[in-house]
CSV table of C-alpha atoms in Angstrom, one decimal:
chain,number,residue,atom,x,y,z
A,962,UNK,CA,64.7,47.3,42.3
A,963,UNK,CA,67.8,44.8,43.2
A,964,UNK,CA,70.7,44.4,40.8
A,965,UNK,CA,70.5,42.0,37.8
A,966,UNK,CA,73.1,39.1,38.7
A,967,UNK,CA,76.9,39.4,37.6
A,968,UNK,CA,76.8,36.4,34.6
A,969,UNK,CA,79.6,38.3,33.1
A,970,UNK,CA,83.1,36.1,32.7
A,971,UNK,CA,84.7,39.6,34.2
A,972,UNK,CA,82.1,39.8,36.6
A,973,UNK,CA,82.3,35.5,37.9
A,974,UNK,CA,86.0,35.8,38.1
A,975,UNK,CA,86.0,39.1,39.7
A,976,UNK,CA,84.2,37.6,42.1
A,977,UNK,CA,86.0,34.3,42.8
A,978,UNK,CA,88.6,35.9,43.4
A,979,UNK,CA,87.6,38.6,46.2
A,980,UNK,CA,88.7,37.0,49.6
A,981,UNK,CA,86.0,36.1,52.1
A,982,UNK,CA,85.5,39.0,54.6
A,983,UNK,CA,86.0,35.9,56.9
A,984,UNK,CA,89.2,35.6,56.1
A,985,UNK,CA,90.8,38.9,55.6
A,986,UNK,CA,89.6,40.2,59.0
A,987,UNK,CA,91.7,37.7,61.6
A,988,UNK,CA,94.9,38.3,59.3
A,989,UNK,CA,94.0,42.4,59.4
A,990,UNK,CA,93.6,41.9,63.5
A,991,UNK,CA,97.0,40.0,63.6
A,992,UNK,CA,98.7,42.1,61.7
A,993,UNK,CA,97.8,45.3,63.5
A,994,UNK,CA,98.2,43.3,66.5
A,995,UNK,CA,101.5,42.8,65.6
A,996,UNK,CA,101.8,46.6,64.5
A,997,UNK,CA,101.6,47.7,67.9
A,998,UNK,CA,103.3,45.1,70.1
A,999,UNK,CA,106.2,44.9,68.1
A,1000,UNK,CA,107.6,48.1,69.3
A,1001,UNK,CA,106.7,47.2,72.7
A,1002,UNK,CA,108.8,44.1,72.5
A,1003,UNK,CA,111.7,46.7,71.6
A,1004,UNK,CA,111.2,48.7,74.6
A,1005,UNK,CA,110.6,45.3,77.1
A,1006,UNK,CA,114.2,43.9,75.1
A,1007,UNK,CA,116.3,46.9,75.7
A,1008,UNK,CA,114.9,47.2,79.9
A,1009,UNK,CA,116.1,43.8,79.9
A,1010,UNK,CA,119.8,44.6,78.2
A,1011,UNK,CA,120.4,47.7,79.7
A,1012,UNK,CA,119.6,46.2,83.4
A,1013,UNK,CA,121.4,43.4,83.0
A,1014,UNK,CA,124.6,45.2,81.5
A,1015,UNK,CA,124.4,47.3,84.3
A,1016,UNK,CA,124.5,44.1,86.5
A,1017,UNK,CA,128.0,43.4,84.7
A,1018,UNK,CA,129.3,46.7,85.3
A,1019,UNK,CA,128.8,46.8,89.0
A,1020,UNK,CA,131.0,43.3,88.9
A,1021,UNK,CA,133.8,44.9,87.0
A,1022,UNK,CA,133.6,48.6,89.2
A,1023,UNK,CA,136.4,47.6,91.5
A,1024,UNK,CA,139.0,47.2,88.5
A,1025,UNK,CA,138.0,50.7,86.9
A,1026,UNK,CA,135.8,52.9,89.1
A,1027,UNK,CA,132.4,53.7,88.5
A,1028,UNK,CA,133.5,56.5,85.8
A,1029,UNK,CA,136.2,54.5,84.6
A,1030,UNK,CA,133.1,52.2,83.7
A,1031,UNK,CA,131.0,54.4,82.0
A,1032,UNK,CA,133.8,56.1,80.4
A,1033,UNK,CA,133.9,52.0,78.5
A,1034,UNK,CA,131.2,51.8,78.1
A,1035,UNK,CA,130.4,55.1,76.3
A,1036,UNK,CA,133.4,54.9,74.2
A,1037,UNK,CA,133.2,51.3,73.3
A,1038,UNK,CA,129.4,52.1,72.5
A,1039,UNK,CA,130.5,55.5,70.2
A,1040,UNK,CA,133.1,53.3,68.5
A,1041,UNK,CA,130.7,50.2,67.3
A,1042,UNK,CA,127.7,52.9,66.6
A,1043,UNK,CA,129.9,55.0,64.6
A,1044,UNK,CA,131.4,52.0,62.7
A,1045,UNK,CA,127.6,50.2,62.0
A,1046,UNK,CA,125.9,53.6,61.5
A,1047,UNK,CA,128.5,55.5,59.2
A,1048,UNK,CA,126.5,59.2,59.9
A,1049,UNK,CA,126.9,61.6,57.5
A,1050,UNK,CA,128.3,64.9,59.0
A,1051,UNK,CA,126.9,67.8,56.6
A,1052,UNK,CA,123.8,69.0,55.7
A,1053,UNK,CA,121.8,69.0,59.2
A,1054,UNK,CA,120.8,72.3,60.8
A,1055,UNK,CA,122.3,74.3,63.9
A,1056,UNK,CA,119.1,73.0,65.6
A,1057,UNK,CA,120.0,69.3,64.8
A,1058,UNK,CA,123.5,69.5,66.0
A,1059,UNK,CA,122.0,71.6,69.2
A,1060,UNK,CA,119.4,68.6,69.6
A,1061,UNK,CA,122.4,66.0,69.3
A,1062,UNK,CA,124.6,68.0,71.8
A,1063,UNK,CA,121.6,68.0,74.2
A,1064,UNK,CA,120.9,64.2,73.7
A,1065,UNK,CA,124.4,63.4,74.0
A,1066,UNK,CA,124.9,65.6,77.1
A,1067,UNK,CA,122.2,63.5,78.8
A,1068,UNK,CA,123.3,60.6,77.9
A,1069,UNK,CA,126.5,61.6,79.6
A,1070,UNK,CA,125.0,62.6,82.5
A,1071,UNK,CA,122.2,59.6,83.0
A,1072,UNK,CA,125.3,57.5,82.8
A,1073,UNK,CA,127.6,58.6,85.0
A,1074,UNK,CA,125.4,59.7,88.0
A,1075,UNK,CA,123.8,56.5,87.8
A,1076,UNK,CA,126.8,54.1,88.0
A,1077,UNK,CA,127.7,56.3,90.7
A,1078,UNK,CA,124.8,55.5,92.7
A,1079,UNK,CA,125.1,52.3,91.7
A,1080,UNK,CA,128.6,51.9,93.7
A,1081,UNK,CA,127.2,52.8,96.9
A,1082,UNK,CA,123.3,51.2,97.0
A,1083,UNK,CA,122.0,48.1,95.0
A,1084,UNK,CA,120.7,47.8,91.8
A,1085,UNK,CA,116.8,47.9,92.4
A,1086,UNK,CA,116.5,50.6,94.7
A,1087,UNK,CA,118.5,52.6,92.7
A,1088,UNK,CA,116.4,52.2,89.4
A,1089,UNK,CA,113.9,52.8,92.0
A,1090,UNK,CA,115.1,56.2,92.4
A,1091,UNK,CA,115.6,56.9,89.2
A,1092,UNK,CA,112.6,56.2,87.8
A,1093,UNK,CA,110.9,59.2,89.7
A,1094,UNK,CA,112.6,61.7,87.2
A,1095,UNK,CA,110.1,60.9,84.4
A,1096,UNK,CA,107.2,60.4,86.7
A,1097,UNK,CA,107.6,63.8,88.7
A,1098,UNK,CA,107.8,65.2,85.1
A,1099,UNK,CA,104.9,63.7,84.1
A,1100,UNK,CA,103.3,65.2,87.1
A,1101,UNK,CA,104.2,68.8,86.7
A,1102,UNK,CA,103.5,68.9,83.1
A,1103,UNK,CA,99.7,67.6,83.6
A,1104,UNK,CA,96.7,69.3,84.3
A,1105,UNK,CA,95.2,66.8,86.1
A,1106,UNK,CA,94.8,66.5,89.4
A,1107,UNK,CA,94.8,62.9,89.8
A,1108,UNK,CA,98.2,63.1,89.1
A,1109,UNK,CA,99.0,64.1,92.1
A,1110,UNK,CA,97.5,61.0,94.0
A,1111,UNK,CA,100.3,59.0,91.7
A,1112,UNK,CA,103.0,61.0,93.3
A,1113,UNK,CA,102.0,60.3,96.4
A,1114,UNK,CA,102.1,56.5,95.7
A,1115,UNK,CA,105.1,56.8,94.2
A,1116,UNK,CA,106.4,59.1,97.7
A,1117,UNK,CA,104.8,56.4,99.5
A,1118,UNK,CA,107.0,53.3,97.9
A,1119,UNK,CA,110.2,55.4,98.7
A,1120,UNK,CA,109.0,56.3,102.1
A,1121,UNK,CA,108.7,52.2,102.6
A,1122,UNK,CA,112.2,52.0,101.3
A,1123,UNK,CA,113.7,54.8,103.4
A,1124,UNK,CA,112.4,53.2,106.3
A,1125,UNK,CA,113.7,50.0,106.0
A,1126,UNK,CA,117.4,48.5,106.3
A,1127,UNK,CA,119.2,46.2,104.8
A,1128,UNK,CA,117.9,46.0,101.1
A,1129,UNK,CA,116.4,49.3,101.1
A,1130,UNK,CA,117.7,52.8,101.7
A,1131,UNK,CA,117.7,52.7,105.5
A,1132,UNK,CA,121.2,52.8,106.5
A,1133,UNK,CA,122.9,53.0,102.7
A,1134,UNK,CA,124.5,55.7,101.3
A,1135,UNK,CA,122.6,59.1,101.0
A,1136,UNK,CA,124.4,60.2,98.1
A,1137,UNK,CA,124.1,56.6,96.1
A,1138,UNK,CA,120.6,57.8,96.6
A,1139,UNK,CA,121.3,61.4,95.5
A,1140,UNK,CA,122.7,60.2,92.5
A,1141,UNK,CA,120.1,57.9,91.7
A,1142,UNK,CA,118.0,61.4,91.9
A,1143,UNK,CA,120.1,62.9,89.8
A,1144,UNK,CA,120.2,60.3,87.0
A,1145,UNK,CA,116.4,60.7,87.0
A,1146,UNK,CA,116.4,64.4,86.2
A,1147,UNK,CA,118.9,63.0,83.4
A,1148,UNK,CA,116.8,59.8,82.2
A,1149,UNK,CA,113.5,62.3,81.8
A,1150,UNK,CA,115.8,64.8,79.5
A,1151,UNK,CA,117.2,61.4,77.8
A,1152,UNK,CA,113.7,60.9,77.0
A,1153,UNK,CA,112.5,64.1,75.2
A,1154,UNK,CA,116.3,64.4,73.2
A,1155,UNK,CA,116.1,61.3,72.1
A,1156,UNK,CA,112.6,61.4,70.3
A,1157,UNK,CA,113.7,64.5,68.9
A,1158,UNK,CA,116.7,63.2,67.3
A,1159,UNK,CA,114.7,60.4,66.1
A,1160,UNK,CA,113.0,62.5,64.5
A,1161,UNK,CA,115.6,64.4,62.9
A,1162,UNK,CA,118.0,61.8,62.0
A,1163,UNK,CA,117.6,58.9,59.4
A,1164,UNK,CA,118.3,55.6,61.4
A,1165,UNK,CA,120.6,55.4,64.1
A,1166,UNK,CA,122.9,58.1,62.8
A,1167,UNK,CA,121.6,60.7,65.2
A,1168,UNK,CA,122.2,58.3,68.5
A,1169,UNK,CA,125.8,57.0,66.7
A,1170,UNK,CA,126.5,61.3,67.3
A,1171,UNK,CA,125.1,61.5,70.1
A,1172,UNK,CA,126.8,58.8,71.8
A,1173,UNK,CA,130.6,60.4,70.4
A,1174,UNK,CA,129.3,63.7,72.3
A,1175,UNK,CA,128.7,61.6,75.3
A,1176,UNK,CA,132.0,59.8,75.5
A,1177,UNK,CA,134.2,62.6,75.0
A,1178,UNK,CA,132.3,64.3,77.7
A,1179,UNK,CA,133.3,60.9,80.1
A,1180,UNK,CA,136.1,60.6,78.9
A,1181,UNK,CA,138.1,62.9,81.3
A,1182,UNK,CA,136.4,61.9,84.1
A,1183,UNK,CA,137.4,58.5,83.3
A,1184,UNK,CA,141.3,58.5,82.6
A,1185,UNK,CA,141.4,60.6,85.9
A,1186,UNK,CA,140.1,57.6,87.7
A,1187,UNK,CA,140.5,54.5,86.1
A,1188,UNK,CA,143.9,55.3,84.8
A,1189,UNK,CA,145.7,52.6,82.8
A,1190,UNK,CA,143.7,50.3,84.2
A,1191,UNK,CA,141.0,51.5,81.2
A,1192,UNK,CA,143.5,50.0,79.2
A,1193,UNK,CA,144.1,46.1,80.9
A,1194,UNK,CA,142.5,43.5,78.0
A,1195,UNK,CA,140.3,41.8,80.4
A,1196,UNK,CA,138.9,45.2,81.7
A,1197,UNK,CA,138.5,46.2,78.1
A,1198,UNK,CA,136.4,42.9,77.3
A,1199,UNK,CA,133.9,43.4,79.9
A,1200,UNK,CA,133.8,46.9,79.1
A,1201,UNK,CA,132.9,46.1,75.3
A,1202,UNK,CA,130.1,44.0,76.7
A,1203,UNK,CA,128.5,46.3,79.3
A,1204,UNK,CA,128.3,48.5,76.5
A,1205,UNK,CA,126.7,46.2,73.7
A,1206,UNK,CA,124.4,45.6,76.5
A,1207,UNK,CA,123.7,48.7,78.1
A,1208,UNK,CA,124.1,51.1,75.3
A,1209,UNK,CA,124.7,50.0,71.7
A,1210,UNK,CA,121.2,47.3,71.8
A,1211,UNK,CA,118.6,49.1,74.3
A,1212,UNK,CA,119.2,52.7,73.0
A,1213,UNK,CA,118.9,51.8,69.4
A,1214,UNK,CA,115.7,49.8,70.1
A,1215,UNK,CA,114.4,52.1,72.0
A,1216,UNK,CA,115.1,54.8,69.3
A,1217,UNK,CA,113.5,52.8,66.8
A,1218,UNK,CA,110.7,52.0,69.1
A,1219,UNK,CA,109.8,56.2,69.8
A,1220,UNK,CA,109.1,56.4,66.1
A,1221,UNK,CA,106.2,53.7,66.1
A,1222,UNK,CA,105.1,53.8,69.9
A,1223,UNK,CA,103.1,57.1,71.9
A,1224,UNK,CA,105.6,58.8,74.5
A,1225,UNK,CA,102.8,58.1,76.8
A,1226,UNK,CA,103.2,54.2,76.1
A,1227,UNK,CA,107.0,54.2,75.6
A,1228,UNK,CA,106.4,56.1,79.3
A,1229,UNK,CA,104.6,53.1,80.7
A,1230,UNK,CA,107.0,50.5,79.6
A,1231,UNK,CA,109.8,52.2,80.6
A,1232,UNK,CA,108.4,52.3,84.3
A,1233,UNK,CA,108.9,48.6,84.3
A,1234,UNK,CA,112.8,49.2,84.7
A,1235,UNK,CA,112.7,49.2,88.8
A,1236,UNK,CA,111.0,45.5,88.6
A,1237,UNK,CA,113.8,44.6,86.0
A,1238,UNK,CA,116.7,45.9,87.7
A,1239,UNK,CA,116.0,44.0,90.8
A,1240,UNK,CA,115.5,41.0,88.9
A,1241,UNK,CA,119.3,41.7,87.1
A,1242,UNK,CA,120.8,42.3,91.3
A,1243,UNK,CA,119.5,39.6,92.3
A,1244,UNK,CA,120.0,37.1,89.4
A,1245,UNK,CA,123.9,38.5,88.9
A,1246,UNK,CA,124.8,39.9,92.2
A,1247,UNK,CA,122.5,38.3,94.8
A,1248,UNK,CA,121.4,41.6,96.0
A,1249,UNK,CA,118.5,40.1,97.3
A,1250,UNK,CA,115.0,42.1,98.2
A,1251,UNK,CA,112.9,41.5,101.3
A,1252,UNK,CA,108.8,41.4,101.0
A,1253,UNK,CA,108.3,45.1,102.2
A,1254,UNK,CA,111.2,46.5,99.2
A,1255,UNK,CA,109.0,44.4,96.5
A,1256,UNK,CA,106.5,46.0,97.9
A,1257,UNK,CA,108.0,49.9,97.8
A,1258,UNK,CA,109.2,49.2,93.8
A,1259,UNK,CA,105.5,47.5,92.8
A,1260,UNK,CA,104.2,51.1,94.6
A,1261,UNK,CA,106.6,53.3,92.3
A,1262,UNK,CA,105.5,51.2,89.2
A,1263,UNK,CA,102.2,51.5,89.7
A,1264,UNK,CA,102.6,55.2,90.5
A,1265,UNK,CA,104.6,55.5,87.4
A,1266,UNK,CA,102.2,53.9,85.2
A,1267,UNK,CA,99.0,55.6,86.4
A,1268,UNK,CA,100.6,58.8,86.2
A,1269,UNK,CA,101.3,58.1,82.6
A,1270,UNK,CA,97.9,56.5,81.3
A,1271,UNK,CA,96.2,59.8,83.2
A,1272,UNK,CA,97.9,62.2,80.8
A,1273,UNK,CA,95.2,63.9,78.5
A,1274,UNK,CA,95.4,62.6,74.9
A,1275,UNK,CA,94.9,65.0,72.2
């Protein structure tokens, strides 16, 4: 037997007032839309930063060195972090400060080995190179064995490069490229640390740390080959802005964006960075790319994001 009518005055006004489910359901479907691409705009904005800051660091290399560079931009980074974030120092755990050191540590180590193999090979093949750290871990931690197709793209855009001169490998410096390697064993353990300390650290105070551990590890490294010259005004300047650029903006986005955004995702977005760097060489330093090195990065990409979106989801 249907309901009797609502002729209540609760019951008409109740009513009057409910939304339309006409209405409510585009502005639910935006808003969720805009849920889940605003982190990836995070991740997009800080690839775009960090590439071109790294552009401006390989113009101001021959004043400082390439650890004399990271050594600014590290310690410039640590200084603004630590003055914005203000992290408290007591009451974490041994583990926290272990997962600090660690993050920090690979900071360090990311940094420096790339801008070494930045020095010796262009921008683009070496984010190239780099980028097969997190995709080579993504392949050995998976199960799948379609994974391993994806690593044999990805072998098959660097073959491309190795083969071929002037913008590509053929001919540069092998350990530019060994260093690019190296900074992508470092960017993979960047990765994990810093979605760890995310987790374990309100804000940004965990990256603030992490970045002081970093600096002091440079900062050796740096007075041994920059000298004084780490110390000339206009060397200082550029340095301040390679690292609001390539530290300070895209690691705190992208620390913000772990907390809303699946690894796998962040993952995908983050294999974008080979197209971006040699957009940044060639719109900064004219390092321009032939047809057949588009074509090895667009195979590493593509390697890199299949490899990801193949993962098994739980």
């Amino acid at each position: 037997m249907p309901a009797p009518p609502a002729s209540t005055p609760a019951a008409l006004s109740a009513a009057s007032a409910a939304p339309e489910p006409s209405q409510t359901a585009p502005t639910t479907a935006a808003a969720g839309r805009r849920a889940r691409l605003g982190p990836v705009a995070l991740v997009i904005t800080a690839g775009i930063s960090v590439q071109f800051g790294a552009a401006l660091a390989v113009m101001i290399m021959p004043r400082a060195g390439a650890a004399g560079v990271v050594t600014l931009r590290l310690a410039a980074a640590a200084l603004v972090l630590l003055l914005l974030c203000r992290p408290r120092i007591r009451g974490y755990s041994r583990g926290d400060w272990g997962t600090v050191a660690a993050f920090g540590v690979a900071m360090a180590g990311m940094n420096g080995l790339f801008y070494q193999a930045v020095d010796r090979i262009p921008l683009g093949p070496a984010v190239t190179l780099e980028v097969l750290g997190p995709l080579v871990l993504s392949v050995v931690v998976s199960r799948r064995l379609v994974n391993l197709l994806w690593a044999v793209l990805a072998l098959a855009g660097v073959a491309l490069l190795a083969g071929h001169g002037g913008g590509g490998f053929g001919g540069l410096d092998p350990l530019g490229a060994a260093f690019a390697l190296g900074a992508g064993v470092m960017w993979a353990a960047y990765i994990v640390f810093s979605a760890r300390t995310g987790r374990r650290f309100p804000q940004a105070d965990g990256l603030a740390l992490a970045m002081a551990v970093a600096a002091v590890i440079s900062l050796p490294l740096g007075v041994a080959e920059a000298g004084s010259a780490l110390l000339v005004p206009g060397t200082l300047a550029l340095g301040v802005a390679v690292a609001v650029l390539s530290s300070v903006l895209p690691y705190t986005l992208e620390l913000l964006a772990l907390r809303r955004l699946p690894a796998p995702t962040f993952a995908i977005l983050m294999s974008l960075e080979p197209a971006i760097a040699a957009t940044a060489g060639f719109l900064v330093l004219g390092q321009a790319l032939s047809a057949q090195d588009a074509l090895a990065i667009a195979l590493v990409i593509a390697a890199s994001m299949g490899a990801v979106r193949s993962q098994p989801h739980p």
